[in-house]
mmCIF file of C-alpha atoms in Angstrom:
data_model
loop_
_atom_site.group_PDB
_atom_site.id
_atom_site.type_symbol
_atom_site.label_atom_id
_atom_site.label_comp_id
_atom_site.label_asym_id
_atom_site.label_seq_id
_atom_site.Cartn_x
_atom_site.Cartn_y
_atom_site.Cartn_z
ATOM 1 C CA UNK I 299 -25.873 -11.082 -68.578
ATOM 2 C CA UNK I 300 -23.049 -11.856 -71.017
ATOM 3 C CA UNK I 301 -21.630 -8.642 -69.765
ATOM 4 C CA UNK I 302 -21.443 -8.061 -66.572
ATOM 5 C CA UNK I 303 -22.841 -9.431 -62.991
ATOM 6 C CA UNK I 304 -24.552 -8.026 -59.934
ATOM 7 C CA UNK I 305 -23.222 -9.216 -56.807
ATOM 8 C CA UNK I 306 -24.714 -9.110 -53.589
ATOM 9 C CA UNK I 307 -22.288 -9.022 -49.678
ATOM 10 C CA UNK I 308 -24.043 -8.856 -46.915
ATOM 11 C CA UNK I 309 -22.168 -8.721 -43.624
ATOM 12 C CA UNK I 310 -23.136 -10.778 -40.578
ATOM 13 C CA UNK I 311 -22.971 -9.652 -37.139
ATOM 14 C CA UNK I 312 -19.734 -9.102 -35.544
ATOM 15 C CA UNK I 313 -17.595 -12.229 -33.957
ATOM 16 C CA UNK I 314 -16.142 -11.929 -30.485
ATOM 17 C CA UNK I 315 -12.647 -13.463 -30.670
ATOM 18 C CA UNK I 316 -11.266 -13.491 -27.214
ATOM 19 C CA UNK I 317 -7.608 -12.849 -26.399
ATOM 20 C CA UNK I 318 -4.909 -12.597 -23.617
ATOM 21 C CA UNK I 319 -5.440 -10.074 -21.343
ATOM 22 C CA UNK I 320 -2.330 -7.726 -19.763
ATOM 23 C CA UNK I 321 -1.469 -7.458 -16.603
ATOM 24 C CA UNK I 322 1.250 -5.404 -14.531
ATOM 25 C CA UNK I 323 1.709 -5.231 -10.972
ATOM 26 C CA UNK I 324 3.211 -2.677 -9.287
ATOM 27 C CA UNK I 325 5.560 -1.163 -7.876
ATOM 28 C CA UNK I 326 8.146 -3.736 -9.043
ATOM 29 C CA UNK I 327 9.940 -4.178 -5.730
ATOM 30 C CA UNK I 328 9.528 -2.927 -2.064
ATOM 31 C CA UNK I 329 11.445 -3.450 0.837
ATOM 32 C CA UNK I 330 9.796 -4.256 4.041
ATOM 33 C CA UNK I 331 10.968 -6.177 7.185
ATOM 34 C CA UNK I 332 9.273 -10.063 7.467
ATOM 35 C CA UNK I 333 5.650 -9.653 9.157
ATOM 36 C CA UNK I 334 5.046 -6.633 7.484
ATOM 37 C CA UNK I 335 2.277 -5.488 4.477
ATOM 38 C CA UNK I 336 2.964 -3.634 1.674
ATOM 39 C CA UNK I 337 0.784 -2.221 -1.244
ATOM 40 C CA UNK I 338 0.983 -3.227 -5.036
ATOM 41 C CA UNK I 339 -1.399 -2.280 -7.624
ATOM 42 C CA UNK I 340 -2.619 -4.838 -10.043
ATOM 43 C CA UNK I 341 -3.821 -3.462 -13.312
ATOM 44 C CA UNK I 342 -5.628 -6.221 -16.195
ATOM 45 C CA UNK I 343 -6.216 -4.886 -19.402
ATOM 46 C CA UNK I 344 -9.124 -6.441 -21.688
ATOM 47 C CA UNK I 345 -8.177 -6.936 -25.101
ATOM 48 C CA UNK I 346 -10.649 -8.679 -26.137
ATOM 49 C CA UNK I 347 -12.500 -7.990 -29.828
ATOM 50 C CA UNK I 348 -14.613 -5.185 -29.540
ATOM 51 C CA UNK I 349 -17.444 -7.399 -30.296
ATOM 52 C CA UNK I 350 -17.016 -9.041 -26.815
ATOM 53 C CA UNK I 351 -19.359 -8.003 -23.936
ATOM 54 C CA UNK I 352 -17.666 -7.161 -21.113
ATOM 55 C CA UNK I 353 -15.183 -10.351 -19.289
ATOM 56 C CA UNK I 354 -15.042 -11.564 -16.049
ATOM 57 C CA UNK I 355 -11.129 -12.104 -15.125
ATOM 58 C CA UNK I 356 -10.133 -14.377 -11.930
ATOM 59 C CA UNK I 357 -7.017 -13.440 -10.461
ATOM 60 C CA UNK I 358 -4.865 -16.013 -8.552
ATOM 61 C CA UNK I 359 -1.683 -15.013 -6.140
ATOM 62 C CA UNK I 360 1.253 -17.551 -6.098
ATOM 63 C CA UNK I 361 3.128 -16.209 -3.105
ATOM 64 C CA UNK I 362 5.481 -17.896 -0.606
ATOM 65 C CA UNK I 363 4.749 -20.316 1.823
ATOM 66 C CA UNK I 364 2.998 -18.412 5.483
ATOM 67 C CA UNK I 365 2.546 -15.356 3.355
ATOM 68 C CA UNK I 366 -0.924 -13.927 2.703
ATOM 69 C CA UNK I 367 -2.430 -11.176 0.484
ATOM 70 C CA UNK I 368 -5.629 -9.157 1.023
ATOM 71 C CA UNK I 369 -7.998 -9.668 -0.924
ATOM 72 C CA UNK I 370 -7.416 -13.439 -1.279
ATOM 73 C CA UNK I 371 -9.227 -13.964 -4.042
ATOM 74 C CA UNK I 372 -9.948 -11.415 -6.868
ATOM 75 C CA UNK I 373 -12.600 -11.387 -9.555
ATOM 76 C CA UNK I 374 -12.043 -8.430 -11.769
ATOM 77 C CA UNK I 375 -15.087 -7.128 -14.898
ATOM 78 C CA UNK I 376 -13.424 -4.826 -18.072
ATOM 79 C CA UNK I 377 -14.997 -4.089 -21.089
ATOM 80 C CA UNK I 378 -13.378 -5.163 -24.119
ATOM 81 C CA UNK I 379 -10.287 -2.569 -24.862
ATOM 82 C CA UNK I 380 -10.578 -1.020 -20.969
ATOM 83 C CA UNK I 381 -8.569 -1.625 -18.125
ATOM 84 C CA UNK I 382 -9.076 -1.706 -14.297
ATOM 85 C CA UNK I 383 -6.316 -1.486 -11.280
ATOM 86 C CA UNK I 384 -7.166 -3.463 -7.958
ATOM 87 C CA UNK I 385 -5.145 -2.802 -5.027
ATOM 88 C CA UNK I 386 -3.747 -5.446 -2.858
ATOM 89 C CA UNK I 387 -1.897 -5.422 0.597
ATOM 90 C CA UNK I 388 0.948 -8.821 0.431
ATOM 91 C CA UNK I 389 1.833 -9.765 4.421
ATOM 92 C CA UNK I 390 5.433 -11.632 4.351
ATOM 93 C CA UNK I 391 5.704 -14.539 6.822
ATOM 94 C CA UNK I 392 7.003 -13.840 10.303
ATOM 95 C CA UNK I 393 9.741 -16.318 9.941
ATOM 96 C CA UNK I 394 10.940 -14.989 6.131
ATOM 97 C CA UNK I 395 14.510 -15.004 6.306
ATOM 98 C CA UNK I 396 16.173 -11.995 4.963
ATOM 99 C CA UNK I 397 16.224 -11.961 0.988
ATOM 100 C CA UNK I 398 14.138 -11.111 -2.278
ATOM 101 C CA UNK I 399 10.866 -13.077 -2.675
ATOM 102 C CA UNK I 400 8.895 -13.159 -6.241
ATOM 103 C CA UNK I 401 4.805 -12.584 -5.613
ATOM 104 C CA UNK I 402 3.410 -13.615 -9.044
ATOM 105 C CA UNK I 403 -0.447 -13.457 -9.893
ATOM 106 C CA UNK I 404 -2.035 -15.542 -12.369
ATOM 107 C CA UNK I 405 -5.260 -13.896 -14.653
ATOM 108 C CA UNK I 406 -7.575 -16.176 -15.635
ATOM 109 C CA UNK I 407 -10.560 -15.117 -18.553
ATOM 110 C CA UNK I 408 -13.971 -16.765 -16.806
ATOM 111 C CA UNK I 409 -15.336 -17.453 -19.314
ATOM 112 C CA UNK I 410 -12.407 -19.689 -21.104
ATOM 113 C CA UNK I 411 -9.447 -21.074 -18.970
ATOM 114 C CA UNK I 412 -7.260 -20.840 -22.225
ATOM 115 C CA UNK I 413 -6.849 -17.049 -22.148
ATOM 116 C CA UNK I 414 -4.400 -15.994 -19.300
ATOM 117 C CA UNK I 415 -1.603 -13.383 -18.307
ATOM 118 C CA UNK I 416 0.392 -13.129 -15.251
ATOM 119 C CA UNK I 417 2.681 -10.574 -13.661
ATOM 120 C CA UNK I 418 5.063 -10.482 -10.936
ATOM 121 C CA UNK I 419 6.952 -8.252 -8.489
ATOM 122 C CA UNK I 420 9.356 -8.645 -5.726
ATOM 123 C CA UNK I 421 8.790 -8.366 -1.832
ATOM 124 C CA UNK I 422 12.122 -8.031 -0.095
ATOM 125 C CA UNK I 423 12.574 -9.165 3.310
ATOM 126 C CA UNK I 424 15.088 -6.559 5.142
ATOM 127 C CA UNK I 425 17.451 -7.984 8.350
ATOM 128 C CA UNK I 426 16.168 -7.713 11.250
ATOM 129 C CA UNK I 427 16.646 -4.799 13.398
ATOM 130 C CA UNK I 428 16.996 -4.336 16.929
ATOM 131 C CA UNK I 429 18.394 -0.961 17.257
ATOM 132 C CA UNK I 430 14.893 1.175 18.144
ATOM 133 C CA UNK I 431 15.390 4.647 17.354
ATOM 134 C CA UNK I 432 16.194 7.841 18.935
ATOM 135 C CA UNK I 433 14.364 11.111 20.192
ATOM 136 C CA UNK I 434 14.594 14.020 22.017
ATOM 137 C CA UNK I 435 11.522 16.591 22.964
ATOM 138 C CA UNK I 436 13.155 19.992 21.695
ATOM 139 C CA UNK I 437 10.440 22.240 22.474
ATOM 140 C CA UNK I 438 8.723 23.144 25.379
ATOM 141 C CA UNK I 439 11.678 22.095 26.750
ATOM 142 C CA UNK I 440 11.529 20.774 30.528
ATOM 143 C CA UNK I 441 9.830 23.034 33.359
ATOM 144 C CA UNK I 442 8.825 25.580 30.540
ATOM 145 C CA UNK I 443 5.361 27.495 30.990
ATOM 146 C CA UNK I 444 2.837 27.676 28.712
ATOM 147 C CA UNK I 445 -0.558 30.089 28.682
ATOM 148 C CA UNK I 446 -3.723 28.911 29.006
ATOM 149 C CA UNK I 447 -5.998 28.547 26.125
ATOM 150 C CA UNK I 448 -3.234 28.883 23.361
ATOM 151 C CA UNK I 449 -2.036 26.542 21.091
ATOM 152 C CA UNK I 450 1.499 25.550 21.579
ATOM 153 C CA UNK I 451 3.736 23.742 18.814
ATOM 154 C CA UNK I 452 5.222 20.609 20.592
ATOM 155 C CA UNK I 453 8.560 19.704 19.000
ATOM 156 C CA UNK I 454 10.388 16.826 18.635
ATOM 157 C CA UNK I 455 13.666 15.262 16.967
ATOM 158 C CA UNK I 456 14.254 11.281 16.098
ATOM 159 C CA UNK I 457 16.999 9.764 13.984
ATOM 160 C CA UNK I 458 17.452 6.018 13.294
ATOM 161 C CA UNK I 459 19.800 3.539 11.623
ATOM 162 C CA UNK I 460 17.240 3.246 8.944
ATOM 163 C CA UNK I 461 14.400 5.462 9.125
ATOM 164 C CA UNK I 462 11.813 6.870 10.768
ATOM 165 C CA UNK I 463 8.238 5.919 10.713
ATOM 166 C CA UNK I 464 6.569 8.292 12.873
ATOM 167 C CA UNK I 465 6.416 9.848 15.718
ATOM 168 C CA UNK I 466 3.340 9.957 18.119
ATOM 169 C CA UNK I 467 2.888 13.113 20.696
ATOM 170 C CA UNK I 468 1.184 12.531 24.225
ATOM 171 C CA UNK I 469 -0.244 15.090 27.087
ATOM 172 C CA UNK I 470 -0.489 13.335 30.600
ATOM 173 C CA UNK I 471 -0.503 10.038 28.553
ATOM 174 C CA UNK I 472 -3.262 11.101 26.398
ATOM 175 C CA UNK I 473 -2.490 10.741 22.595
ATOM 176 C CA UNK I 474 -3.014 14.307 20.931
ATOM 177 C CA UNK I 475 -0.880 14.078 17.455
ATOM 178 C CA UNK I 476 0.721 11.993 14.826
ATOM 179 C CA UNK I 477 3.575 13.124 12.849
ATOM 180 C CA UNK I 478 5.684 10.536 10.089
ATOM 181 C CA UNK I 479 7.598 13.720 8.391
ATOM 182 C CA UNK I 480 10.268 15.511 9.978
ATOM 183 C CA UNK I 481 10.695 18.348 11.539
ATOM 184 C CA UNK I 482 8.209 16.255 13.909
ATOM 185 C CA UNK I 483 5.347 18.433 15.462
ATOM 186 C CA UNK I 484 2.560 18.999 17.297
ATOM 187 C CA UNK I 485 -0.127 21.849 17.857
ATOM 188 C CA UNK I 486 -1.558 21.532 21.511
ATOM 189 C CA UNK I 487 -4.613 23.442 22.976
ATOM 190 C CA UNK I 488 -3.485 24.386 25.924
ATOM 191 C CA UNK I 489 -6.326 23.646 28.680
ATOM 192 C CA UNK I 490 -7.876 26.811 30.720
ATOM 193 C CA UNK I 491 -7.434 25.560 33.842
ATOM 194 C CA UNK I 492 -5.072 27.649 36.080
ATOM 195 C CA UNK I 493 -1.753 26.191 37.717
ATOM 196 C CA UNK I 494 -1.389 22.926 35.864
ATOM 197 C CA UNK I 495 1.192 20.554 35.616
ATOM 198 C CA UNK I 496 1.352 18.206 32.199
ATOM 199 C CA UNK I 497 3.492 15.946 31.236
ATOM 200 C CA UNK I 498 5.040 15.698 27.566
ATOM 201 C CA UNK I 499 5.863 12.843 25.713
ATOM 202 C CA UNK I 500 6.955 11.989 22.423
ATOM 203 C CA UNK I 501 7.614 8.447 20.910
ATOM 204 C CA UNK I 502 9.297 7.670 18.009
ATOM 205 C CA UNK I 503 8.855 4.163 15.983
ATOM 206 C CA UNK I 504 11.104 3.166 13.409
ATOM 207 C CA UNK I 505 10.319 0.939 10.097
ATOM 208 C CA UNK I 506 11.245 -2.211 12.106
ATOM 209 C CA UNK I 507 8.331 -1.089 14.800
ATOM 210 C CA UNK I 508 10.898 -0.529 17.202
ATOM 211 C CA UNK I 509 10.029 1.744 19.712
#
């Protein structure tokens, strides 16, 4: 009219824009000797319009040459604004000299190449060592006698250069406990059979897998 105007908007349906996803991997450095795994956690976040169904994210490992990671290959699914950790075990080389070693991996969005994120972390390689560790069986001690049908606390002490891992416990050369906190123990049943002789044994294994 000369006056005034009636105007109609009408809203289409909502566009999915895509976007970069974020990534972190964690923790951000370990120390292991070379042959050995450790654990990182890989966590992708989808940010992706909400408008977006939910994406399909490859993930690709860049790691040294002879290393390996399990899974090999990762294919993670997030709905648009959610995230989702995958855990992965990283296996240094044998041969890796001594020193700190970048592990990087590469996010992909299926569904368009374009859209990627990456994260890294650092495996490092400890020197080698040859030194295997130290124990003692504190308790029975040797020629001690035990009662039948009871349960009696086996007892052990280990020290190493670096650390500990764990010690195992053995009756006649039977395994009977595992133990990777000190004080190192073990609860034994004591068999019912009269007049026995056993033998105790304790071994102790250090971070290097010396024994």
């Amino acid at each position: 009219s000369p006056t005034d105007a009636t105007v109609s908007v009408t809203f289409g349906p909502p566009i999915c824009v895509f976007v970069n996803p974020t990534v972190s991997f964690s923790p951000s450095s370990q120390w292991a000797y070379a042959g050995q795994s450790l654990s990182y956690n890989l966590t992708l976040t989808n940010n992706n319009s909400a408008a977006c169904p939910s994406t399909t994210f490859t993930v690709t490992p860049t790691l040294p040459a002879g290393w390996s990671q399990t899974p090999a290959s990762i294919s993670l699914s997030a709905a648009s604004k959610a995230s989702v950790t995958q855990s992965v075990s990283v296996t240094s080389a044998t041969s890796a000299a001594p020193g700190f070693y970048t592990l990087t991996e590469m996010t992909t969005n299926a569904a368009d190449a374009a859209y990627t994120a990456s994260a890294s972390a650092t495996y490092n390689v400890l020197p080698p060592d040859p030194n295997p560790p130290t124990i003692s069986l504190a308790s029975p001690v040797d020629g001690a006698t035990v009662s039948r049908n009871t349960i009696t606390t086996l007892t052990a002490s280990a020290a190493d250069d670096v650390g500990v891992s764990l010690v195992s416990f053995y009756v006649n050369g039977n395994l009977q406990c595992v133990d990777s906190t000190s004080p190192y123990t073990c609860a034994w049943k004591v068999p019912s059979a009269k007049g026995k002789t056993y033998q105790l044994q304790a071994k102790a294994v250090d971070q290097a897998g010396n024994i």
